[in-house]
Tab-separated table of C-alpha atoms in Angstrom:
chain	number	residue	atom	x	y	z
A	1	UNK	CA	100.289	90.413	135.580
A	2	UNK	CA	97.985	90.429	132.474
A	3	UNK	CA	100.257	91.615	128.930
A	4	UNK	CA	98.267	94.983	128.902
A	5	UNK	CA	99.586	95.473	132.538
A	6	UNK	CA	102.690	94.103	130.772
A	7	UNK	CA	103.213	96.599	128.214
A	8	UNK	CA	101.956	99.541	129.732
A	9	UNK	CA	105.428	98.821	131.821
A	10	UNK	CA	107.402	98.405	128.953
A	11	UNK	CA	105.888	100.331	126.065
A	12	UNK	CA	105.817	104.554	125.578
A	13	UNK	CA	104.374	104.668	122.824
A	14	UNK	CA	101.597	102.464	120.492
A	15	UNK	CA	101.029	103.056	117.336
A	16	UNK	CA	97.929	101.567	115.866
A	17	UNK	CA	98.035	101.512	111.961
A	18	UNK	CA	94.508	101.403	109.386
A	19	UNK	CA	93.230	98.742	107.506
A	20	UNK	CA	91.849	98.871	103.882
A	21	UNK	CA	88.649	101.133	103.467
A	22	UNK	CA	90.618	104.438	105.155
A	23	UNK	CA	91.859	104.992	101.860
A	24	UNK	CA	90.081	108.093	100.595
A	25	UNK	CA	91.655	111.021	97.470
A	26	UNK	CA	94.130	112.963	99.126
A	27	UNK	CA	94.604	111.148	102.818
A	28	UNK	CA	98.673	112.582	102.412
A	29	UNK	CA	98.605	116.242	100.929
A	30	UNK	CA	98.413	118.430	103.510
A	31	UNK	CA	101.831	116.203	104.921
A	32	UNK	CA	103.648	116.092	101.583
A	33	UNK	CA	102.923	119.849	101.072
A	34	UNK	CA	104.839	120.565	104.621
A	35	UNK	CA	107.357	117.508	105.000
A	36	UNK	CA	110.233	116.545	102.240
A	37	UNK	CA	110.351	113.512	104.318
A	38	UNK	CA	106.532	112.337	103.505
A	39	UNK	CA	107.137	113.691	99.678
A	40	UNK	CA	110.324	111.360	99.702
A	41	UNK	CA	107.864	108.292	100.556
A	42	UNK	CA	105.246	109.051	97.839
A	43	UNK	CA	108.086	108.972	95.119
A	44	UNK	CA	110.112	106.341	96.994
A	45	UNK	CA	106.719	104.024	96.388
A	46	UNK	CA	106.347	105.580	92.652
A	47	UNK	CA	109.914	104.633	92.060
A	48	UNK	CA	109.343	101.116	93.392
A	49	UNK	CA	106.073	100.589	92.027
A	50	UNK	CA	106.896	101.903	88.506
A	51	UNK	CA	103.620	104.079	88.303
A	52	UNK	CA	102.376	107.180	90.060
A	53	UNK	CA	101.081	106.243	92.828
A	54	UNK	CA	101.179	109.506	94.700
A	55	UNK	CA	99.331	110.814	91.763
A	56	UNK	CA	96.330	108.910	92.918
A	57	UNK	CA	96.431	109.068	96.148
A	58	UNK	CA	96.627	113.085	95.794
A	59	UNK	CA	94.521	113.402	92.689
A	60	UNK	CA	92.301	109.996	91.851
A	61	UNK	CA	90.079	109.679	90.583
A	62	UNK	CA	88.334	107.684	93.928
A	63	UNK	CA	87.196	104.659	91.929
A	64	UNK	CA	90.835	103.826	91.207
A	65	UNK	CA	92.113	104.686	94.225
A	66	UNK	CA	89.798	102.290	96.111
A	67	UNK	CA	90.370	99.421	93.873
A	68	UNK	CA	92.121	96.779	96.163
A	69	UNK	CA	95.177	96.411	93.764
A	70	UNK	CA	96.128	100.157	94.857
A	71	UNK	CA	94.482	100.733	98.387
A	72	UNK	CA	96.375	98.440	99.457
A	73	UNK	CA	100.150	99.964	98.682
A	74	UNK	CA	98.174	103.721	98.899
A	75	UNK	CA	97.800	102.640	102.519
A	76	UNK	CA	101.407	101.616	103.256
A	77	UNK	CA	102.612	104.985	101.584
A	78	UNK	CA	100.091	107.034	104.121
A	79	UNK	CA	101.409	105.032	106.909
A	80	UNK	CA	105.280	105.322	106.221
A	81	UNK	CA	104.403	109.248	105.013
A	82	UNK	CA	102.938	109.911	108.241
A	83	UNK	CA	105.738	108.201	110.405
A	84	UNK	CA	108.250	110.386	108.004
A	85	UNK	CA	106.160	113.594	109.204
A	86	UNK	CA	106.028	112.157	113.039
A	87	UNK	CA	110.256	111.479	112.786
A	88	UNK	CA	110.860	114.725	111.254
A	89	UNK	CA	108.767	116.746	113.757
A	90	UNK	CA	109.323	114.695	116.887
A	91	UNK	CA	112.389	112.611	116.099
A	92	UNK	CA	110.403	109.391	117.138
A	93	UNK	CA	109.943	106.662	114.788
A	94	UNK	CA	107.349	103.490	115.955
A	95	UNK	CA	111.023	101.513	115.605
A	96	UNK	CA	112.579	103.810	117.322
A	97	UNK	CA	113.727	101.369	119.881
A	98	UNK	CA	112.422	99.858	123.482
A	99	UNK	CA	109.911	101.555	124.609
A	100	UNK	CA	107.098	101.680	121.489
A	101	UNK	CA	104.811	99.100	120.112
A	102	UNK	CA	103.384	98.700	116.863
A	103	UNK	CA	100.108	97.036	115.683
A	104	UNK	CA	98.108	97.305	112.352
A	105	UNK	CA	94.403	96.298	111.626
A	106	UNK	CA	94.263	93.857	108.654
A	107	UNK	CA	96.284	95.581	105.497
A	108	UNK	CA	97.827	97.808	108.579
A	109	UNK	CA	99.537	95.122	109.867
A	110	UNK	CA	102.579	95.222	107.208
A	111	UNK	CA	102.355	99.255	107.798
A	112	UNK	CA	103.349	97.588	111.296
A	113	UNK	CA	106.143	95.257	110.110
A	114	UNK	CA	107.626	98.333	107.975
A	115	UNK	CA	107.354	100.317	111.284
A	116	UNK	CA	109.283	97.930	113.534
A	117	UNK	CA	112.104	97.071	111.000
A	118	UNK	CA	110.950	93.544	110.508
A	119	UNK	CA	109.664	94.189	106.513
A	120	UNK	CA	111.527	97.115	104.429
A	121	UNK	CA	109.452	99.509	102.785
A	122	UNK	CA	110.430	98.578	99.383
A	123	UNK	CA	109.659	94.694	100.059
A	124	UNK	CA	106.357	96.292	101.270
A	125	UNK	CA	105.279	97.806	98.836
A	126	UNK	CA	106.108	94.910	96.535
A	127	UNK	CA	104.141	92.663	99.104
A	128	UNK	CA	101.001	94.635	99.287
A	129	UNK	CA	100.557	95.768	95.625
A	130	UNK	CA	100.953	91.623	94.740
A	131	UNK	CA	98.178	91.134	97.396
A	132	UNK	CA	95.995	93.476	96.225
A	133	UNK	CA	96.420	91.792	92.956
A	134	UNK	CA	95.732	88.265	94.245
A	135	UNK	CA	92.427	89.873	96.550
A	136	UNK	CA	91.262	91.677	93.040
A	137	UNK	CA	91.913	88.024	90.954
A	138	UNK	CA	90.069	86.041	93.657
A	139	UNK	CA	87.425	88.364	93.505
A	140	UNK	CA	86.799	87.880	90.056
A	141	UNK	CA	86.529	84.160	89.949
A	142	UNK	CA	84.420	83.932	93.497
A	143	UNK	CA	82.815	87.082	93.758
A	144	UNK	CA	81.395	88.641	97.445
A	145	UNK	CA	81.774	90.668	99.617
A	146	UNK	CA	81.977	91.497	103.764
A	147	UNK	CA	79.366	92.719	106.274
A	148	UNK	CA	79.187	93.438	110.202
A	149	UNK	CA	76.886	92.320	111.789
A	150	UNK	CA	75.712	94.604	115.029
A	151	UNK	CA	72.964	94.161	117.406
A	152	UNK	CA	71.812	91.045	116.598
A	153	UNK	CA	71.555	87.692	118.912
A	154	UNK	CA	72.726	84.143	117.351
A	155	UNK	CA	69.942	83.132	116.421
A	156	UNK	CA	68.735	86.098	114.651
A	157	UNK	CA	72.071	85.843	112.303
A	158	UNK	CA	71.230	81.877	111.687
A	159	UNK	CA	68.268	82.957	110.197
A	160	UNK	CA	69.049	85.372	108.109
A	161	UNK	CA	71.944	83.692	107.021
A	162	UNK	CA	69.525	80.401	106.332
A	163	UNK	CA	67.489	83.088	104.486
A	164	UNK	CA	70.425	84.341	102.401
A	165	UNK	CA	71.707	80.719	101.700
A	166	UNK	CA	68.401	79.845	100.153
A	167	UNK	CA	68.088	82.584	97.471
């Protein structure tokens, strides 16, 4: 038995949360405006933090928001605001027991550990606003940046890598 077969046995439920560049100026409104449980998050994270987040996550400005050294915990508040909103409406929390499964894409996976119990939010918070920090610092000293490559064979990327390398 392959471990999709696996856990499509023993999982109900997967939740699947977002790496860094979802961010975007008001990702949580529309839940804090209808859920005291997502409002509690945003100032659980200001009152952890020791800033307003929630302020820029609602309000920006968008340059700010995106900078890695708040994306990052802006992220983990969206994810834990939105799993407030699911509890409150369905009951069901991703660590709500057998029976769900959590994963996260890159900064996502610590919205995961948070999910399953295995990270609190506080400690996450703390975690992800420090790696930000670290990502932002590293970036100064060594700066680059990321790209996907699509379409292309091996050898094509060699090339234009080669080409790249020699400039």
């Amino acid at each position: 038995m392959s471990v999709f077969s696996l856990l499509s046995v023993v999982c109900n439920t997967g939740f699947l949360f977002p790496g860094q560049g979802s961010q975007h100026v008001g990702m949580v409104a529309e839940l804090a405006a209808a859920y005291p449980a997502a409002r509690a998050a945003l100032q659980e994270a200001d009152d952890t933090l020791g800033f307003a987040l929630s302020r820029l996550m609602l309000e920006g400005p968008e340059e700010d928001l995106t900078d890695t050294i708040n994306a990052q915990p802006a992220l983990l508040v969206a994810s834990v605001a939105v799993m407030a909103a699911l509890a409150a409406e369905t009951g069901q929390l991703p660590s709500g027991g057998s029976g769900n499964f959590v994963a996260g894409h890159s900064m996502g996976e610590y919205s995961a550990l948070v999910a399953a119990g295995s990270l609190s939010y506080a400690d996450g918070l703390r975690l992800v606003r420090e790696r930000g920090r670290l990502m932002k610092e590293a970036g100064t000293h060594a700066p680059g940046m990321m790209a996907a490559v699509l379409g292309l064979d091996e050898a094509r990327v060699a090339e234009l890598c080669a080409e790249i390398a020699a400039t």
